[in-house]
Coordinates of C-alpha atoms in Angstrom, one line a residue:
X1 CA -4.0 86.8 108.5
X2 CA -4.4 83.1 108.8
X3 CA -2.6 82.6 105.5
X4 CA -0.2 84.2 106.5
X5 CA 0.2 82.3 109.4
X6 CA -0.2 79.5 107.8
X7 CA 2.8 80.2 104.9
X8 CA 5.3 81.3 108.4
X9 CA 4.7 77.8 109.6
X10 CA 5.2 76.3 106.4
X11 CA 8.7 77.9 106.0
X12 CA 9.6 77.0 109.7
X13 CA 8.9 73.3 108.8
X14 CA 10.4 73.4 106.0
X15 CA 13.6 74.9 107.4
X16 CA 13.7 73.0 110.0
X17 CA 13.8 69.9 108.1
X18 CA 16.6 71.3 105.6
X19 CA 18.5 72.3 108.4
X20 CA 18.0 68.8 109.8
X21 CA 19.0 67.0 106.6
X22 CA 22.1 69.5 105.2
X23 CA 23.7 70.2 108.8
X24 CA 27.0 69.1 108.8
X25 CA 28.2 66.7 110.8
X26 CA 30.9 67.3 113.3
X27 CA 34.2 67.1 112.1
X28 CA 36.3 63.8 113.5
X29 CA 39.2 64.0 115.4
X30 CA 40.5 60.8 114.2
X31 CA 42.7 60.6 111.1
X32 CA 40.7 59.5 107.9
X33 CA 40.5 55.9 107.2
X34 CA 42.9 56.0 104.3
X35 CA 42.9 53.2 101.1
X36 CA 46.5 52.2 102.8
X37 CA 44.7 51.3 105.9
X38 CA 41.8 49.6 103.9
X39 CA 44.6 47.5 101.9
X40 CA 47.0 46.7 105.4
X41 CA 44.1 45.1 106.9
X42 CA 42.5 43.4 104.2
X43 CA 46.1 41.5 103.4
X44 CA 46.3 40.7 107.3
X45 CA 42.6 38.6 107.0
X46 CA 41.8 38.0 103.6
X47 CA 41.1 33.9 102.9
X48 CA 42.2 34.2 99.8
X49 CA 45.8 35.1 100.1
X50 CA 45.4 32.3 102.7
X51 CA 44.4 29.8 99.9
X52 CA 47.6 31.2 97.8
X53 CA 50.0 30.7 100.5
X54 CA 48.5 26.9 100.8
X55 CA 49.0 26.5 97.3
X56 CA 52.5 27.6 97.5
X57 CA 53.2 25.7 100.3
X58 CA 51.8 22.6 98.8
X59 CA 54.0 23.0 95.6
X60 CA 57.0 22.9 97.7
X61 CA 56.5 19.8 99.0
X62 CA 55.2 18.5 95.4
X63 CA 58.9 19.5 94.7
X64 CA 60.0 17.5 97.7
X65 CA 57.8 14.7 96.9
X66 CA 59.3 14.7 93.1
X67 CA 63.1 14.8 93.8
X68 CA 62.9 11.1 95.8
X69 CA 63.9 8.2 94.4
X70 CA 62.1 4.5 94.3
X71 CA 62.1 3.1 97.1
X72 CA 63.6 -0.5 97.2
X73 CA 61.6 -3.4 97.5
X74 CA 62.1 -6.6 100.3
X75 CA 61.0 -9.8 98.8
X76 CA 60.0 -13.4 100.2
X77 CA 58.9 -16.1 98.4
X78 CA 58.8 -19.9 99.7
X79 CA 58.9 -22.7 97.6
X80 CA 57.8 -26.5 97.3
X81 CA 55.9 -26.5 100.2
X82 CA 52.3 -27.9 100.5
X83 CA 52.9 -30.3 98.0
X84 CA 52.7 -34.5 97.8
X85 CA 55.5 -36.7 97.8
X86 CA 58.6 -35.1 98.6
X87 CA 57.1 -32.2 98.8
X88 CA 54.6 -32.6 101.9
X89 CA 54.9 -30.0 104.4
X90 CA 58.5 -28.1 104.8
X91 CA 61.1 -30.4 103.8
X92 CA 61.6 -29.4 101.0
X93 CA 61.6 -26.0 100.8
X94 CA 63.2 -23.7 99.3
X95 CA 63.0 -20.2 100.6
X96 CA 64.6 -17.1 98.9
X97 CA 65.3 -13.6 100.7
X98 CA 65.9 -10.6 98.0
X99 CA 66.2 -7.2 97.2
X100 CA 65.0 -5.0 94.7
X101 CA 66.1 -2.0 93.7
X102 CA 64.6 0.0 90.8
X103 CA 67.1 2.4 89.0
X104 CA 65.5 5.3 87.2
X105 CA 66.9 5.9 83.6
X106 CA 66.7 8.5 80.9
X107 CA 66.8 12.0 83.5
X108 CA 63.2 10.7 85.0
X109 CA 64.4 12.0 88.8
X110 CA 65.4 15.7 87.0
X111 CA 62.7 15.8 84.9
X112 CA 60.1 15.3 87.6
X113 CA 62.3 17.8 89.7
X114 CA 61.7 20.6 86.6
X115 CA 58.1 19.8 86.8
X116 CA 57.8 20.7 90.1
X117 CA 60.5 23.7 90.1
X118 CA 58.3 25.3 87.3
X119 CA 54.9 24.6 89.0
X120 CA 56.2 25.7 92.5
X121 CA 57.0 29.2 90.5
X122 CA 54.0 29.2 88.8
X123 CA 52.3 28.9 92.3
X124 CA 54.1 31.8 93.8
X125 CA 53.0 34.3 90.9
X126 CA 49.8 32.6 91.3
X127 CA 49.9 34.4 95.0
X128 CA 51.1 37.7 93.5
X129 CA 48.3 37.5 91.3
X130 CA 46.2 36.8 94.3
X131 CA 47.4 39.4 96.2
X132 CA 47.1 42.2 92.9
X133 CA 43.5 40.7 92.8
X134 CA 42.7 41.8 95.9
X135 CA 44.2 45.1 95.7
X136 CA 42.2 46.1 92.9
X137 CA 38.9 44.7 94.7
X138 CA 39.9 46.7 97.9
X139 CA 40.5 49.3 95.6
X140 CA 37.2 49.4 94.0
X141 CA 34.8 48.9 97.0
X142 CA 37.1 52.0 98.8
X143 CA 36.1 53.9 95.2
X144 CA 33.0 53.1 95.5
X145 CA 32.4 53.8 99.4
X146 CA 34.2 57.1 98.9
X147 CA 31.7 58.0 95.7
X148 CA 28.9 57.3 97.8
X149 CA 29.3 59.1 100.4
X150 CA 30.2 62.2 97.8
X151 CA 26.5 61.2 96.1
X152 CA 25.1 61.7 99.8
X153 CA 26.4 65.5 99.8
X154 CA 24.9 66.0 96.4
X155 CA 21.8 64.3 96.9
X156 CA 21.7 66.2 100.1
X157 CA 22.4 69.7 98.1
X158 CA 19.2 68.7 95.8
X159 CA 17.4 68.4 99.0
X160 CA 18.7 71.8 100.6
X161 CA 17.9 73.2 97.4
X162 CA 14.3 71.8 97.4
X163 CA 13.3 72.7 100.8
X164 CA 14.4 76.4 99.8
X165 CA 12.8 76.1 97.0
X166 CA 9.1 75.0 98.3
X167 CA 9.9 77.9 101.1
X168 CA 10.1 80.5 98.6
X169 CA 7.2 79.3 96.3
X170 CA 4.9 78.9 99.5
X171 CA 6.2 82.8 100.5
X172 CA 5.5 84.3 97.2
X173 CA 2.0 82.0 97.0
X174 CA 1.0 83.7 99.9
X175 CA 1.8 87.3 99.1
X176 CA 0.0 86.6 96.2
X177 CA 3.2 87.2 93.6
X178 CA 2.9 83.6 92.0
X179 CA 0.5 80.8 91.4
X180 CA 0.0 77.7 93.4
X181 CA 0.8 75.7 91.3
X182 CA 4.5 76.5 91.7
X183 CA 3.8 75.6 95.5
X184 CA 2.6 72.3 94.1
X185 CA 5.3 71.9 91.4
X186 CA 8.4 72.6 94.7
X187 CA 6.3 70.6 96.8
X188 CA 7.1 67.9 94.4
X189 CA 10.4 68.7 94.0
X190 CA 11.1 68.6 97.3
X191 CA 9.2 65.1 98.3
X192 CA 11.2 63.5 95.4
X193 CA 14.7 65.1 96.9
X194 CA 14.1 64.2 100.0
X195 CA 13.2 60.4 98.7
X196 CA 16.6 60.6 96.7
X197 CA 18.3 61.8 99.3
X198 CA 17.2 59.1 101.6
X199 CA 17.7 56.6 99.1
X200 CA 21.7 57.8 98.7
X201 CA 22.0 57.5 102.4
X202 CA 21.1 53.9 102.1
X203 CA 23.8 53.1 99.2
X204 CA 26.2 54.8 101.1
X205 CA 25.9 52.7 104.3
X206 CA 25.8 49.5 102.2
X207 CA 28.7 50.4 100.3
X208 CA 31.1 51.1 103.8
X209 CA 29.9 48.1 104.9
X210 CA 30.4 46.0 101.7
X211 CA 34.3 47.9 101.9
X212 CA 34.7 46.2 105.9
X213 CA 33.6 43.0 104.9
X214 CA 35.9 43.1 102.7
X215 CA 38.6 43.8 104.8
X216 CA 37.5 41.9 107.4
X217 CA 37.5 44.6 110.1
X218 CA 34.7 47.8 111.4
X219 CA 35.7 51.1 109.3
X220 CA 37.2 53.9 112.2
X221 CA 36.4 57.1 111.0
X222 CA 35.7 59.0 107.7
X223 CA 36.3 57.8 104.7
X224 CA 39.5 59.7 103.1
X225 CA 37.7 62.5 100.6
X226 CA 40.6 64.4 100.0
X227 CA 42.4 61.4 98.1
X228 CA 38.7 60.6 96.3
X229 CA 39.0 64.5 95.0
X230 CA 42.8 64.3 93.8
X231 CA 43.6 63.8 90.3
X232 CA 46.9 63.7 88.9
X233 CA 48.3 65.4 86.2
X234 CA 48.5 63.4 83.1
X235 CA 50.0 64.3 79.7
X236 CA 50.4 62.7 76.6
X237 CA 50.1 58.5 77.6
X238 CA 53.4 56.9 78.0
X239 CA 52.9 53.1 76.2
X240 CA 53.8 50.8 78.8
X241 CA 54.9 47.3 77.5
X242 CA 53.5 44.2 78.9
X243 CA 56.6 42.3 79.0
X244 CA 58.0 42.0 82.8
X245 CA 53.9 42.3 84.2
X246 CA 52.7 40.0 86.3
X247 CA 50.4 38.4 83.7
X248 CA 53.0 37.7 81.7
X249 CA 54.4 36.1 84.0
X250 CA 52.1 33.7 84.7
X251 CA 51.9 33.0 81.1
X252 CA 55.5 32.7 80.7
X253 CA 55.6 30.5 83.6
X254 CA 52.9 28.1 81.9
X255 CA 55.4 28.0 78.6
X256 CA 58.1 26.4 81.0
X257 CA 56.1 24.1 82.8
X258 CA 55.1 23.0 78.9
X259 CA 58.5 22.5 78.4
X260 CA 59.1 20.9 81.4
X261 CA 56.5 18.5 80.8
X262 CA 57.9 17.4 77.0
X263 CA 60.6 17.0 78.9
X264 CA 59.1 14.4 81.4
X265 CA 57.4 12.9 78.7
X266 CA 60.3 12.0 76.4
X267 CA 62.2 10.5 79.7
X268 CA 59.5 8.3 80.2
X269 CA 60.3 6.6 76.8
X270 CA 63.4 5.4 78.9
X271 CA 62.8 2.0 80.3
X272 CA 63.8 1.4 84.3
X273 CA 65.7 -1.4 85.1
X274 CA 64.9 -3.1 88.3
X275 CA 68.2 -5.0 90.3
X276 CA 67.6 -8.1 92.0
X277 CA 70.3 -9.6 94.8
X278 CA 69.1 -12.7 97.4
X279 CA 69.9 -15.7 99.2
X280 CA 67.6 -19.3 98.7
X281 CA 68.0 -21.5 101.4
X282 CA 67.4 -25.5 100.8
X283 CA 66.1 -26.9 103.2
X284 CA 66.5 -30.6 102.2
X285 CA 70.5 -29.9 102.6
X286 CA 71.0 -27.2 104.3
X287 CA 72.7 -25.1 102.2
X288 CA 72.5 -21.6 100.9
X289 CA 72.9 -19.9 97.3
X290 CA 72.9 -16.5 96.1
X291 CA 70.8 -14.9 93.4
X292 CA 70.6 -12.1 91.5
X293 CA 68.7 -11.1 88.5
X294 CA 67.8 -7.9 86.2
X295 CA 64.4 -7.0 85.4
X296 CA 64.4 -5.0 82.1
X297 CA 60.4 -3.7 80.8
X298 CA 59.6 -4.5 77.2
X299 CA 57.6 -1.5 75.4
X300 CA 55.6 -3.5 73.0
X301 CA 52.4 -1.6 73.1
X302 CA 53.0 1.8 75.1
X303 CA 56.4 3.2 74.2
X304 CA 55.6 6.8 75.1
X305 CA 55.4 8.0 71.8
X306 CA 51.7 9.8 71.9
X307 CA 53.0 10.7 75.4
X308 CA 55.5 12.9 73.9
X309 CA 53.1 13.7 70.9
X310 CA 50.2 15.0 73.7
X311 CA 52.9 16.9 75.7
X312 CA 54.7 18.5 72.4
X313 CA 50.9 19.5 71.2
X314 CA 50.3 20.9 74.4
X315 CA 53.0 23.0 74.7
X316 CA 52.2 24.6 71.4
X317 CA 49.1 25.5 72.3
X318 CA 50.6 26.9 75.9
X319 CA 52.9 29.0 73.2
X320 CA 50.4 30.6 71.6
X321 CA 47.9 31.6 74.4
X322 CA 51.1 33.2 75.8
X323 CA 51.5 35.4 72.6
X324 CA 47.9 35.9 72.5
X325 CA 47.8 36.9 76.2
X326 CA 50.7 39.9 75.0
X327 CA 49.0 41.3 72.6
X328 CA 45.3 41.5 74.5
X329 CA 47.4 43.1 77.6
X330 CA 49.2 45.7 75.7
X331 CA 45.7 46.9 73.9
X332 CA 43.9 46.7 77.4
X333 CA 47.0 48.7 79.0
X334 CA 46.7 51.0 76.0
X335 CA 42.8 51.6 76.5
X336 CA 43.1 51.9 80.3
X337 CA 45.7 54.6 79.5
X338 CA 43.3 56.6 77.4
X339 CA 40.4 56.0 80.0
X340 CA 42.5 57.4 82.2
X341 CA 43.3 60.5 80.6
X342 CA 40.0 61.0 79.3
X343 CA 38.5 60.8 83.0
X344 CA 41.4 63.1 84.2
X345 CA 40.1 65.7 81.9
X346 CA 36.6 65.3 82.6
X347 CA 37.3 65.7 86.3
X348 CA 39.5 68.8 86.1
X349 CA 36.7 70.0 83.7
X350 CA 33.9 69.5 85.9
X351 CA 35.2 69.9 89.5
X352 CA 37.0 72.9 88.7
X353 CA 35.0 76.3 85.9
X354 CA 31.9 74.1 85.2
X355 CA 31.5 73.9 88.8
X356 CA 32.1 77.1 89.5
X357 CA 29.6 78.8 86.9
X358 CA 26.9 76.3 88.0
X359 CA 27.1 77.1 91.8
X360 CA 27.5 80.8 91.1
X361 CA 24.2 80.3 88.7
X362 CA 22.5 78.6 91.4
X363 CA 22.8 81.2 93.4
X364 CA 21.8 84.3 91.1
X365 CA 18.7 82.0 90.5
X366 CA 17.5 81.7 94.2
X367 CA 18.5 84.8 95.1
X368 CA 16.2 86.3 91.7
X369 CA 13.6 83.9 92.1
X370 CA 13.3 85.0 95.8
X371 CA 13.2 88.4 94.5
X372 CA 10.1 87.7 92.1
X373 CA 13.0 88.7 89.1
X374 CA 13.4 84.9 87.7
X375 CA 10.9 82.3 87.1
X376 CA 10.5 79.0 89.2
X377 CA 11.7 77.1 86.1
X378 CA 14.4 79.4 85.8
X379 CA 15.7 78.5 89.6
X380 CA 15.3 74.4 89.1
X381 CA 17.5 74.8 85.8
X382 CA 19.9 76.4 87.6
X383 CA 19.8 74.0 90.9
X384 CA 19.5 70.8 88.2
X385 CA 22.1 71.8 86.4
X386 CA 24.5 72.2 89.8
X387 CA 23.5 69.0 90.4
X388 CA 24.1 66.9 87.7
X389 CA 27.7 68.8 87.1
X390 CA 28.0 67.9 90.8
X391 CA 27.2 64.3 90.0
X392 CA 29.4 64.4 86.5
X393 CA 32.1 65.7 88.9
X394 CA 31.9 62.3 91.2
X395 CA 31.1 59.9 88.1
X396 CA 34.7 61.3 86.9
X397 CA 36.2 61.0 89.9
X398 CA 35.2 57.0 90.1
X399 CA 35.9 56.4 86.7
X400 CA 39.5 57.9 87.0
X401 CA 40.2 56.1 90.4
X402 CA 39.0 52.9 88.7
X403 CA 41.0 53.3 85.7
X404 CA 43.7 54.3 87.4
X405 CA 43.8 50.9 89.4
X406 CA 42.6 48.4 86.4
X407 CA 46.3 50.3 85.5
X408 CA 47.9 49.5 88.6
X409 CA 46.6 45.8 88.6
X410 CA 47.5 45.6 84.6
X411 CA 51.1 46.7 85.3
X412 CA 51.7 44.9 88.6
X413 CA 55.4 43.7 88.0
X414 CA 56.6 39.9 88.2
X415 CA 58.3 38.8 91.8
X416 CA 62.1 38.0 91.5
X417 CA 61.7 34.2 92.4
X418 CA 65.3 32.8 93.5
X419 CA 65.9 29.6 92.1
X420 CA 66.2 26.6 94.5
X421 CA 69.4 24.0 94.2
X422 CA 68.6 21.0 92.9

């Protein structure tokens, strides 16, 4: 009588904490905190699309800065004064009023302008790049928040499963239809769910709050599932060129600041002239002459050859990282494509009959195992094996949603940037 007792109380605990651990929770009345909603606020208070924008702005006044010209010079120099003789004190003197006016040669103004132009658009894909940057991240960390939360389901099916599990062993101990040592062996199980599951609940937190850190605002809501469990339906892969992406964009944009900057280079070869118009004033008569003069640099040891050599060499080399950076896109877009497929299929696969024949074997198995028709290792074959092709389901699901936006981010298109009149 008092084991009997005792196994009633067992299973009441033990229910009790199942039902405590698989009850769902209510269903919100809010809308679902979609990945839209994640990516809106994170644009609205992310400090790096802050430091893109400063960039930009900063290379448009680099462009300002690059299309003035020298500013002319006011000079004053005074002459025989402070000397002996004649010369003692001021009556003497000669002082000359000028001014000089530098005049760029060789295209040094428009070069400097192109310069600027080309690094002002490099700065503005540099901020698309930003922005695509952080859409994948957002991306990601939503992935991985929604996957979480999915392993916390799971985790808490393996711990439904267990407390059933040790409530069945402990009734068919008692009765005397099985040994203890299944009792022991689900009384393991179970402490070792329930440690998993806990432990799943704890990644899940972190991860939603890793996600509103990163979009710099508190997470209203559930997380959206149904978008988590979607996956589209994919065919053969269509290539997808590389040409017109934003990455090679940026590298094209590199070749034409290159250029830009041979072009700098090779005006600089092009000596300024510097014009010179005054007046002198002598003071021992009184009377005033003009001057002017032309000041002409003589390249005897720097005459911008290596300048031009450096900026030629560089260019070269800008030339062939851009070819280099074609080819490595194209085979990453190609192995994303396949990744994609590939995870496609696995989720179909797993979420859809391998699912189905695992839950419906899961059941059988309790349901004989309760039944004293199946063994205990019979009934934690069939619950392991729901679980894991639970968990393959969810690995799937985060390797196709992360494939699909290394995709996304891979084939981000260029920004039309408007040229700016010179």
């Amino acid at each position: 009588m008092h084991r009997v007792i005792a196994a009633l109380l067992a299973v009441a605990s033990c229910a009790a904490i199942a039902h405590a651990q698989t009850s769902p929770s209510p269903p919100s009345s809010s809308p679902p905190f979609t990945l839209e909603r994640a990516l809106i606020a994170a644009g609205a208070s992310s400090p790096s699309l802050e430091v893109a924008d400063a960039g930009v702005r900063a290379a448009g006044a680099a462009r300002t800065v690059a299309g003035l010209r020298p500013n002319p010079q006011v000079q004053v120099q005074v002459e025989n004064v402070g000397g002996s003789g004649l010369y003692r004190g001021t009556q003497s003197a000669e002082t000359t009023t000028g001014l000089a006016l530098p005049i760029e040669l060789g295209g040094k103004r428009s070069a400097r302008i192109a310069v600027a132009d080309s690094r002002r658009d490099r700065a503005r894909i540099e901020a698309a790049i930003v922005e695509a940057d952080l859409r994948e991240r957002v991306t990601m960390a939503y992935v991985a928040a929604v996957s979480a939360e999915r392993r916390v389901a799971v985790a808490r099916q393996l711990a439904e499963f267990a407390n059933r599990g040790f409530s069945a062993a402990s009734t068919r101990v008692t009765a005397g239809g099985a040994s203890p040592i299944e009792q022991q062996r689900a009384d393991v199980e179970r402490v070792n769910a329930n440690v998993a599951f806990d432990r799943a609940v704890r990644e899940a937190v972190v991860a939603k709050e890793n996600l509103a850190r990163l979009i710099g605002e508190p997470i209203a809501g559930e997380l959206d599932v149904a978008w988590f469990d979607r996956v589209g339906t994919y065919g053969p892969a269509v290539p997808v060129s590389a040409q017109g992406t934003l990455i090679i964009a940026a590298a094209e944009a590199d070749v034409t600041t290159a250029d830009a900057l041979v072009r700098l280079a090779r005006s600089q070869r092009v000596p300024d002239v510097t014009l010179n118009a005054g007046a002198r004033r002598l003071s021992a008569s009184g009377d005033t002459a003009a001057i002017f003069g032309l000041s002409i640099p003589f390249p005897l040891f720097n005459n911008g050859r290596a300048a031009v050599s450096q900026a030629e060499s560089e260019r070269l080399q800008v030339d062939a990282r851009r070819r280099v950076t074609l080819l490595e896109t194209e085979q990453t877009i190609a192995s994303v494509q396949a990744e994609l497929a590939n995870a496609a299929a696995s989720a179909r696969a797993a979420g859809g009959p391998a699912l189905s024949a695992a839950t419906e074997a899961a059941r059988i198995a309790r349901i004989g195992y309760a039944q004293g028709r199946f063994s205990q290792l019979d009934l934690l074959v069939a619950e392991r094996t729901l679980a894991d092709t639970n968990g393959a389901f969810v690995d799937a699901l985060v390797a196709y949603h992360d494939a699909e936006a290394r995709l996304a981010r891979l084939t981000v298109p260029a920004p039309v940037i408007a040229e700016t009149p010179q």
